[in-house]
XYZ file of C-alpha atoms in Angstrom:
601
model
C 122.329 -5.405 59.879
C 123.883 -1.561 60.038
C 123.223 1.206 62.810
C 123.505 3.158 60.146
C 120.274 2.061 58.533
C 118.315 2.714 61.622
C 116.203 -0.931 60.481
C 114.666 -3.654 62.625
C 114.536 -6.694 61.113
C 110.360 -7.649 60.130
C 110.432 -11.030 61.628
C 111.122 -8.782 65.130
C 107.397 -7.393 64.783
C 105.599 -10.365 66.453
C 108.481 -9.727 69.376
C 106.012 -8.342 71.932
C 109.093 -6.653 73.037
C 110.002 -5.470 70.328
C 106.599 -4.000 69.807
C 103.952 -3.296 66.909
C 103.788 -1.711 63.987
C 100.987 0.594 64.529
C 98.940 0.061 60.848
C 97.869 -2.973 60.671
C 98.901 -2.397 56.390
C 102.553 -2.821 57.519
C 101.400 -5.895 59.005
C 99.404 -7.820 56.408
C 102.293 -6.547 53.869
C 104.542 -8.004 56.518
C 102.935 -11.728 56.356
C 102.751 -11.408 52.202
C 107.468 -10.957 52.184
C 107.307 -13.169 55.010
C 104.933 -15.984 52.281
C 107.292 -14.730 49.396
C 110.587 -15.419 51.029
C 109.569 -18.754 51.597
C 107.819 -19.574 48.295
C 109.652 -21.741 44.856
C 107.652 -19.923 42.909
C 104.692 -17.067 43.252
C 102.822 -17.758 40.349
C 102.011 -20.685 42.072
C 100.355 -19.021 44.523
C 97.629 -17.162 42.905
C 97.537 -14.051 44.612
C 99.732 -11.956 41.938
C 97.275 -9.611 39.039
C 97.594 -11.201 35.445
C 98.376 -7.371 34.297
C 100.518 -7.096 36.128
C 102.753 -10.168 35.761
C 102.474 -10.016 32.121
C 103.439 -6.001 32.360
C 106.450 -7.221 34.749
C 107.662 -9.484 31.538
C 107.383 -6.373 29.244
C 109.436 -4.564 31.084
C 111.901 -6.967 31.788
C 112.443 -7.628 28.090
C 112.463 -4.325 27.137
C 114.622 -3.645 30.182
C 117.000 -6.544 29.020
C 116.654 -4.614 25.078
C 118.538 -1.580 26.375
C 121.952 -3.355 28.379
C 122.152 -4.866 25.559
C 121.726 -1.615 23.258
C 124.341 -0.172 25.930
C 127.013 -2.835 25.065
C 126.252 -3.305 22.174
C 129.430 -2.620 20.588
C 131.736 -4.500 23.722
C 129.413 -7.809 22.675
C 130.836 -6.965 19.177
C 134.657 -7.077 20.284
C 134.727 -9.736 22.209
C 132.738 -12.405 20.168
C 135.590 -11.111 17.712
C 138.323 -11.630 20.245
C 136.745 -14.752 20.976
C 137.239 -15.820 17.408
C 140.952 -14.491 17.189
C 141.788 -16.463 20.401
C 140.202 -19.642 18.776
C 141.459 -19.683 15.682
C 138.203 -18.795 13.510
C 139.597 -18.046 10.571
C 136.041 -17.336 8.028
C 137.418 -17.236 4.160
C 138.807 -15.253 2.238
C 137.621 -14.088 -1.142
C 140.596 -11.169 -1.356
C 143.051 -10.770 -3.625
C 141.654 -14.085 -4.620
C 138.959 -16.746 -2.935
C 140.495 -19.144 -0.740
C 143.842 -16.975 -0.056
C 145.849 -16.842 2.970
C 143.955 -16.313 5.840
C 146.526 -17.749 8.866
C 145.337 -16.344 12.207
C 148.622 -15.820 14.908
C 148.476 -17.476 17.288
C 149.296 -14.122 20.046
C 146.613 -14.144 22.336
C 145.551 -18.248 21.916
C 149.220 -17.768 23.616
C 148.869 -15.031 25.815
C 145.597 -16.396 26.910
C 147.236 -20.360 27.601
C 149.829 -18.863 29.399
C 146.816 -16.977 32.450
C 145.657 -20.340 32.519
C 148.381 -22.437 32.698
C 149.971 -19.891 35.799
C 146.440 -19.175 37.512
C 144.633 -22.745 37.910
C 147.426 -24.085 40.370
C 147.550 -21.393 42.436
C 144.083 -21.922 43.098
C 143.723 -25.623 42.751
C 147.186 -25.787 45.269
C 146.121 -29.036 46.569
C 143.439 -30.584 48.071
C 142.969 -27.205 49.768
C 142.052 -24.689 48.282
C 140.064 -22.455 50.893
C 141.319 -21.226 53.828
C 139.231 -20.680 57.617
C 139.582 -16.450 58.616
C 141.130 -15.783 62.097
C 140.492 -12.428 63.614
C 141.575 -11.389 67.097
C 144.431 -13.051 69.089
C 143.953 -17.332 69.740
C 145.214 -17.225 73.300
C 141.902 -18.121 74.817
C 140.137 -16.423 77.238
C 140.862 -17.182 80.210
C 138.427 -17.917 83.473
C 139.136 -15.726 86.108
C 140.363 -16.691 89.089
C 137.147 -16.505 92.323
C 137.692 -13.627 94.625
C 137.585 -15.913 97.556
C 141.090 -18.356 96.118
C 142.780 -14.656 95.007
C 141.746 -13.258 98.486
C 143.930 -16.814 99.346
C 146.697 -15.944 97.135
C 147.273 -12.388 98.302
C 147.038 -13.898 101.746
C 149.492 -16.447 102.071
C 151.766 -14.526 99.694
C 151.716 -11.561 102.097
C 152.507 -14.420 105.310
C 155.547 -15.749 103.419
C 153.972 -18.548 102.487
C 154.087 -19.944 98.614
C 151.283 -21.442 97.264
C 150.860 -22.309 93.773
C 147.828 -20.487 91.759
C 145.760 -22.737 89.921
C 145.461 -24.011 86.775
C 144.020 -22.071 84.429
C 141.104 -22.307 83.223
C 139.316 -21.324 79.953
C 135.856 -20.491 79.019
C 134.042 -23.369 77.100
C 134.932 -23.010 73.002
C 137.621 -19.631 74.097
C 140.776 -22.176 74.759
C 144.083 -20.841 73.269
C 143.736 -22.842 69.541
C 140.276 -23.519 69.702
C 139.872 -20.194 66.217
C 142.645 -21.733 64.468
C 140.465 -25.578 64.207
C 137.605 -23.774 63.932
C 138.834 -22.233 61.359
C 141.119 -25.296 59.898
C 137.928 -27.551 60.298
C 135.390 -24.884 57.839
C 138.512 -24.759 55.346
C 138.261 -28.222 55.356
C 134.115 -28.578 54.786
C 134.571 -25.858 52.284
C 137.214 -27.216 50.197
C 135.462 -30.706 50.224
C 132.434 -28.660 48.945
C 133.940 -27.426 46.294
C 136.944 -30.118 45.324
C 134.223 -33.396 45.344
C 130.747 -32.329 46.292
C 130.350 -29.560 43.749
C 132.031 -31.188 40.974
C 131.105 -28.982 38.590
C 133.472 -26.089 40.167
C 136.725 -27.083 39.006
C 135.563 -27.599 35.590
C 133.997 -23.974 35.589
C 136.953 -22.902 36.830
C 139.097 -24.015 34.407
C 136.441 -22.262 31.685
C 136.221 -19.377 33.331
C 140.758 -18.774 33.207
C 140.167 -19.874 29.536
C 137.690 -16.816 29.146
C 139.049 -14.300 31.228
C 142.027 -13.585 29.605
C 140.161 -12.868 26.005
C 137.420 -10.573 26.692
C 138.617 -9.481 29.850
C 135.686 -10.436 32.656
C 133.484 -13.987 33.779
C 131.075 -13.893 36.648
C 130.059 -17.057 38.846
C 127.191 -17.934 39.967
C 126.477 -19.560 44.145
C 123.262 -20.459 45.242
C 121.898 -23.133 47.573
C 119.475 -26.037 45.626
C 117.574 -27.675 47.489
C 116.493 -30.140 45.375
C 120.048 -31.464 45.085
C 120.181 -30.137 48.916
C 123.768 -28.873 48.234
C 125.247 -25.454 47.439
C 126.104 -25.376 43.340
C 128.576 -22.892 41.091
C 128.036 -22.449 37.622
C 130.292 -20.314 35.563
C 128.511 -17.727 33.231
C 130.629 -15.975 30.273
C 130.036 -12.120 30.296
C 128.190 -12.399 27.051
C 125.430 -14.248 28.153
C 125.290 -12.650 31.698
C 124.000 -8.902 30.304
C 124.330 -5.596 32.502
C 124.240 -2.183 31.434
C 127.472 -1.119 30.471
C 127.767 2.163 32.625
C 126.247 0.147 35.846
C 128.695 0.431 38.739
C 129.052 -2.609 40.223
C 127.304 -5.808 40.118
C 124.889 -4.980 43.676
C 124.165 -2.260 42.218
C 122.847 -2.468 38.599
C 119.412 -2.126 38.943
C 118.635 -5.003 36.166
C 121.239 -8.445 35.811
C 119.639 -11.040 33.147
C 120.874 -14.236 32.780
C 120.697 -15.006 29.055
C 120.313 -19.697 28.623
C 118.882 -22.156 26.847
C 116.315 -25.002 27.969
C 115.097 -28.006 25.210
C 111.774 -28.464 25.424
C 112.295 -32.203 27.770
C 113.550 -29.873 29.987
C 110.991 -27.201 30.264
C 107.913 -29.857 30.620
C 110.840 -31.484 33.732
C 110.667 -27.315 35.226
C 106.493 -27.181 34.726
C 105.821 -30.977 35.896
C 108.461 -30.168 39.246
C 106.531 -26.758 39.368
C 110.013 -25.295 38.938
C 107.459 -23.016 35.943
C 104.605 -22.638 35.668
C 102.364 -24.631 33.076
C 103.073 -22.795 29.681
C 102.710 -24.383 25.709
C 106.680 -22.567 24.944
C 105.624 -24.256 20.849
C 107.805 -24.020 18.480
C 111.798 -22.014 18.857
C 111.944 -19.044 16.646
C 115.678 -18.107 15.747
C 115.983 -15.298 17.763
C 118.533 -12.362 17.140
C 120.900 -13.496 19.634
C 120.461 -16.472 18.127
C 121.162 -14.797 14.432
C 124.249 -13.713 16.244
C 125.803 -17.109 17.114
C 124.859 -17.885 13.664
C 121.707 -20.889 15.344
C 120.848 -23.535 12.649
C 117.966 -25.032 14.593
C 114.973 -23.230 12.587
C 112.399 -25.139 12.059
C 113.699 -27.900 14.289
C 111.379 -29.188 17.011
C 113.692 -30.224 19.845
C 115.534 -27.110 19.465
C 116.018 -25.090 22.301
C 114.540 -22.238 23.869
C 115.110 -18.731 25.060
C 114.999 -17.905 29.112
C 115.657 -14.453 30.309
C 116.284 -15.055 33.981
C 116.328 -11.451 35.420
C 117.068 -10.117 38.919
C 115.268 -7.070 39.468
C 112.822 -4.952 41.156
C 109.277 -4.480 40.927
C 106.685 -2.935 43.586
C 104.300 -6.211 43.581
C 102.647 -5.668 47.516
C 101.843 -2.393 45.689
C 103.136 -0.241 48.738
C 105.091 1.860 47.256
C 108.308 -0.090 47.520
C 110.141 -2.257 44.725
C 111.132 -5.566 46.099
C 113.882 -7.262 44.714
C 112.815 -10.665 42.344
C 114.499 -13.449 40.118
C 111.626 -13.309 37.056
C 111.798 -15.548 34.421
C 110.910 -15.783 30.883
C 111.011 -17.638 28.249
C 111.850 -15.055 25.040
C 110.024 -15.915 22.465
C 106.540 -15.225 24.252
C 107.643 -13.213 26.745
C 105.911 -15.192 29.472
C 106.876 -15.136 32.766
C 107.121 -18.537 34.113
C 108.940 -17.923 37.067
C 108.881 -15.376 40.101
C 110.777 -15.727 42.554
C 111.930 -13.160 45.734
C 115.595 -12.225 46.073
C 115.358 -11.660 49.582
C 115.236 -13.217 53.236
C 112.683 -12.841 55.860
C 115.994 -11.478 58.248
C 116.734 -9.443 54.812
C 113.258 -7.092 54.955
C 114.042 -4.413 57.446
C 111.738 -1.259 59.037
C 111.621 2.072 59.869
C 112.052 3.100 63.791
C 108.124 3.570 63.424
C 107.440 0.820 62.426
C 105.011 1.763 60.111
C 106.452 1.093 56.569
C 109.557 -0.535 54.972
C 112.662 0.521 55.827
C 114.324 -1.150 53.069
C 114.904 -4.524 51.513
C 118.228 -6.332 51.546
C 118.917 -7.829 47.641
C 120.380 -11.129 48.016
C 123.407 -11.574 45.277
C 124.366 -14.649 42.625
C 126.878 -13.426 40.460
C 130.135 -12.698 41.853
C 132.279 -10.704 38.600
C 135.771 -11.188 37.934
C 137.752 -8.389 35.863
C 141.102 -8.835 34.249
C 141.405 -5.545 33.406
C 140.046 -2.329 34.490
C 137.384 -0.694 31.665
C 138.208 3.415 31.938
C 134.514 3.607 30.109
C 133.094 0.494 32.239
C 132.830 -0.498 35.448
C 131.116 -3.974 34.849
C 132.988 -4.747 31.222
C 136.586 -5.000 31.820
C 139.470 -5.225 29.422
C 140.863 -8.544 28.330
C 144.115 -9.599 26.769
C 141.569 -9.340 23.439
C 141.374 -5.481 23.739
C 145.096 -4.974 24.384
C 146.069 -7.896 21.476
C 143.766 -7.494 19.213
C 145.038 -4.847 16.828
C 148.675 -5.997 17.546
C 147.318 -9.641 16.864
C 144.911 -8.217 13.341
C 148.287 -6.427 11.889
C 150.460 -9.928 12.468
C 148.094 -11.443 11.044
C 148.621 -8.835 7.805
C 151.725 -9.079 7.676
C 151.804 -13.119 7.568
C 149.280 -13.274 4.630
C 150.140 -10.704 2.687
C 154.081 -11.854 3.156
C 152.227 -15.598 2.374
C 150.560 -14.240 -0.793
C 153.507 -12.580 -1.562
C 155.348 -16.333 -2.045
C 151.664 -17.745 -3.175
C 152.267 -15.340 -6.455
C 156.226 -15.748 -7.305
C 155.567 -19.128 -6.702
C 152.412 -19.892 -9.249
C 153.547 -17.325 -11.663
C 151.442 -15.514 -14.808
C 152.147 -13.675 -17.241
C 151.283 -13.203 -21.264
C 150.910 -15.036 -24.201
C 151.784 -13.718 -27.074
C 148.809 -13.921 -30.309
C 151.277 -15.230 -32.383
C 151.843 -18.159 -29.832
C 148.092 -20.501 -30.257
C 147.803 -22.802 -27.152
C 143.583 -23.870 -28.091
C 144.228 -25.953 -24.739
C 143.443 -22.590 -22.083
C 145.181 -23.494 -18.614
C 148.456 -25.568 -18.936
C 149.491 -27.290 -16.255
C 151.956 -30.122 -16.526
C 152.666 -33.641 -15.168
C 155.764 -34.800 -14.908
C 158.323 -36.083 -17.947
C 155.399 -34.644 -20.500
C 155.759 -32.430 -22.808
C 152.919 -29.765 -24.583
C 152.329 -29.329 -28.018
C 152.186 -25.702 -29.395
C 151.297 -24.478 -32.943
C 153.817 -21.785 -33.508
C 154.820 -19.107 -35.804
C 158.426 -20.095 -35.667
C 160.666 -18.494 -33.565
C 161.603 -18.866 -29.385
C 158.385 -19.934 -27.625
C 159.852 -17.474 -24.871
C 159.156 -14.026 -27.105
C 155.653 -14.570 -26.879
C 155.231 -15.636 -23.132
C 156.174 -12.449 -20.847
C 156.125 -13.202 -17.372
C 156.015 -9.655 -14.594
C 159.060 -9.457 -12.009
C 157.091 -11.021 -8.915
C 160.033 -10.794 -5.647
C 158.032 -12.703 -3.130
C 157.960 -12.059 0.237
C 159.437 -8.942 1.282
C 162.222 -8.579 3.768
C 161.260 -4.579 4.761
C 157.452 -6.967 6.011
C 159.228 -9.919 7.371
C 160.954 -7.586 9.643
C 158.217 -5.064 10.528
C 156.173 -8.478 11.415
C 159.195 -9.778 13.961
C 158.917 -6.442 16.047
C 154.882 -6.577 15.915
C 155.676 -10.240 17.413
C 157.693 -8.955 20.178
C 155.559 -5.722 20.295
C 152.419 -8.229 21.441
C 154.601 -10.387 23.476
C 155.978 -7.418 25.882
C 152.817 -5.702 25.572
C 150.937 -9.246 27.150
C 154.464 -10.500 29.836
C 154.769 -13.197 27.698
C 158.797 -13.772 29.023
C 161.350 -16.914 27.832
C 161.727 -17.441 31.900
C 158.394 -17.785 32.094
C 157.279 -19.972 29.717
C 159.845 -22.541 30.472
C 162.586 -21.462 28.434
C 165.576 -22.400 30.404
C 168.726 -19.242 32.223
C 172.231 -20.230 31.841
C 173.060 -22.498 33.958
C 175.963 -19.527 35.337
C 173.344 -17.098 36.723
C 172.555 -16.949 40.296
C 169.290 -17.909 42.296
C 168.777 -13.841 43.351
C 169.248 -12.346 39.027
C 166.735 -15.475 38.815
C 164.297 -14.560 41.541
C 164.525 -10.714 40.479
C 164.114 -11.539 36.161
C 161.073 -14.199 37.282
C 159.596 -10.931 39.454
C 159.956 -8.970 36.383
C 158.545 -10.948 33.654
C 155.751 -12.123 36.180
C 154.192 -7.723 36.662
C 151.578 -8.745 34.244
C 150.250 -11.547 35.657
C 151.485 -10.738 39.570
C 148.596 -7.955 39.163
C 145.173 -9.631 37.590
C 146.175 -12.345 39.764
C 145.691 -10.192 42.632
C 142.253 -8.833 40.762
C 140.941 -12.843 40.495
C 142.331 -14.039 44.105
C 139.536 -10.796 45.402
C 137.241 -11.351 43.858
C 137.474 -15.180 44.480
C 137.513 -14.364 48.324
C 134.013 -12.633 47.189
C 132.384 -15.840 46.113
C 133.537 -17.492 48.759
C 132.249 -15.759 51.000
C 128.606 -16.337 49.098
C 128.930 -19.919 49.928
C 130.618 -19.604 53.262
C 127.361 -17.564 53.772
C 124.698 -20.015 52.265
C 126.780 -22.821 54.750
C 125.594 -20.715 57.557
C 122.406 -19.998 56.790
C 121.583 -23.592 55.006
C 123.326 -26.548 57.014
C 121.861 -28.280 59.316
C 121.854 -27.722 63.489
C 123.078 -30.947 63.234
C 125.997 -30.021 60.667
C 127.245 -32.336 58.262
C 129.940 -34.796 57.653
C 132.736 -34.218 55.356
C 135.545 -37.097 53.387
C 139.079 -36.119 54.222
C 141.748 -39.335 53.178
C 139.844 -42.748 54.729
C 138.221 -40.937 57.324
C 135.145 -39.190 58.011
C 134.644 -36.161 60.480
C 131.378 -33.986 60.837
C 131.453 -30.014 60.887
C 129.216 -28.254 63.063
C 127.209 -26.222 62.301
C 128.340 -24.144 65.269
C 131.638 -23.776 63.489
C 130.133 -21.279 60.976
C 128.327 -19.111 63.626
C 131.946 -19.098 65.234
C 134.764 -18.105 62.531
C 135.031 -14.678 61.327
C 135.091 -16.025 57.439
C 137.028 -17.734 54.654
C 139.422 -16.773 51.848
C 141.602 -18.019 49.568
C 144.602 -19.904 50.111
C 146.238 -18.376 47.198
C 149.023 -16.353 47.650
C 149.869 -13.503 45.222
C 153.384 -12.827 45.796
C 154.131 -16.498 44.946
C 152.564 -17.181 41.572
C 154.485 -20.517 40.458
C 156.599 -23.269 41.756
C 159.895 -21.811 39.722
C 159.400 -18.533 42.471
C 158.814 -20.955 45.264
C 161.857 -22.789 44.822
C 164.035 -19.396 43.845
C 162.827 -18.391 46.955
C 163.546 -21.863 48.925
C 167.630 -21.448 47.267
C 167.780 -17.670 47.997
C 166.295 -19.212 51.975
C 168.924 -22.221 51.947
C 172.182 -19.842 52.195
C 171.372 -19.226 55.704
C 169.619 -22.762 56.779
C 173.119 -22.713 59.227
C 172.544 -18.960 60.362
C 172.469 -18.954 63.917
C 169.816 -16.796 63.996
C 167.658 -18.425 61.957
C 165.488 -20.941 62.429
C 167.778 -24.043 59.978
C 164.311 -26.976 60.483
C 161.870 -23.950 59.933
C 163.927 -23.316 56.622
C 164.535 -26.696 55.567
C 160.848 -27.091 55.632
C 160.213 -25.237 53.690
C 162.451 -26.140 50.793
C 161.125 -29.445 51.435
C 157.378 -27.193 51.040
C 158.658 -25.910 47.449
C 160.250 -28.867 46.328
């Protein structure tokens, strides 16, 4: 714990050397907090006041409504951007029923380009996590005993040459020991993410498809005692409700995840004692479901809406609000689960040990941001905010040109009353003649058709300008979309063109990699806390290895293997071609240059 808090771990208060709390009340409160920290559901313990729990449920629902209303405009725009990117066109009634309603795939293309570029950077081979090394890795040498040192000095003074004894190092601090431990941790965590946590790769792919559209996404990381392993889950920000004006997820007073459970899933959680026993009843069409066009009304197997709120509440009555995770059945506002969101060693006392100084909450969510939002630190901007208005203008231009072409092709006009058809609308078949009742004269004299000019050339030029402006704004260049540059272009010029085309993407990549490091840090901490002392086994190729728990304790941390300066294979190849010019230079390491060339190829 940082010295700034000036606290003492609650777990240490039973140690005679640390001193005991002066108040018996703090002992009782401390014991209760320790019990709550290990409880799978505080409601099953039976010592919570029923009325206090009911008020807690009402407070959580009210707080959720406040936070959702604060971001109502953002949510409306985000759902519109999702419809735009997914080409969800609604039937038009103007200028006529079922008029043209083409959605130009500008936002879809920008999203696909981003996802296709960043996914290989994150999933580069079978190693997605890299262990950190802090400080020197040259090892810590055991000093030569004084008597041997004196003997060496005496021999040197007498002119005798006695070789010094071989260097010896402290156990676990040999040269390269830090790198070996970091590599073991890297291999094990990569195995966890790619093999053990099968949902991680799929959710990463999904996340990188939605992140550029609405601008933000979240990942939830926790240890599941039933599965006996770490778990990761992608959570759309449409389903993670935070107050629009919150500074960070860690400092927000409430973070509410909205999810649905089918009746059989609810029953499973009740039987496994994850939820308390309650009767959910028939699912109703809530405001959230109505916003999404739910058709569940009246279905006995329809899913029920639950709120999982990470909040603070004073359950023990000591005047300090502790962090908890509260799960509520939205329709009935029934609290079905309360779990402590802190560990025993996260509870700190004041120096006098007479009251709680601070409780460190456990944070489950990692926020991924695309572009900073000047108004909100939580709800970042995506391509939808940048390209949405331009995409809508392009859609208008395209549909107006199609409608103009439809009118020009179909025609229409006025028919004089002297030309009697008595057939209503006329549609011709091949080789067919229609009888008409004419009083004489040319039929064309009784018909007048306005001059429909068709699509406008000016409109078409404006359409092209809008498309090009949107592509420039999104950073979609020919060189980044796989179109071939002239054969005469040298590698240096090619790399400069590529760097220019990747400016927007590289800016976003750095934010994504920073968020990935935060997520890996959470998973690393979970391994440190929940890994058994004997360690865990993992598979590499056809061999099985084991990583001891001690290696997680002695490793400084982990980070992503992604390099924000090398985001495409083409960039790696271009740099390798530049290095190839110096492979025979005596001032350069030719073997290393050739190795990098092969690695890039």
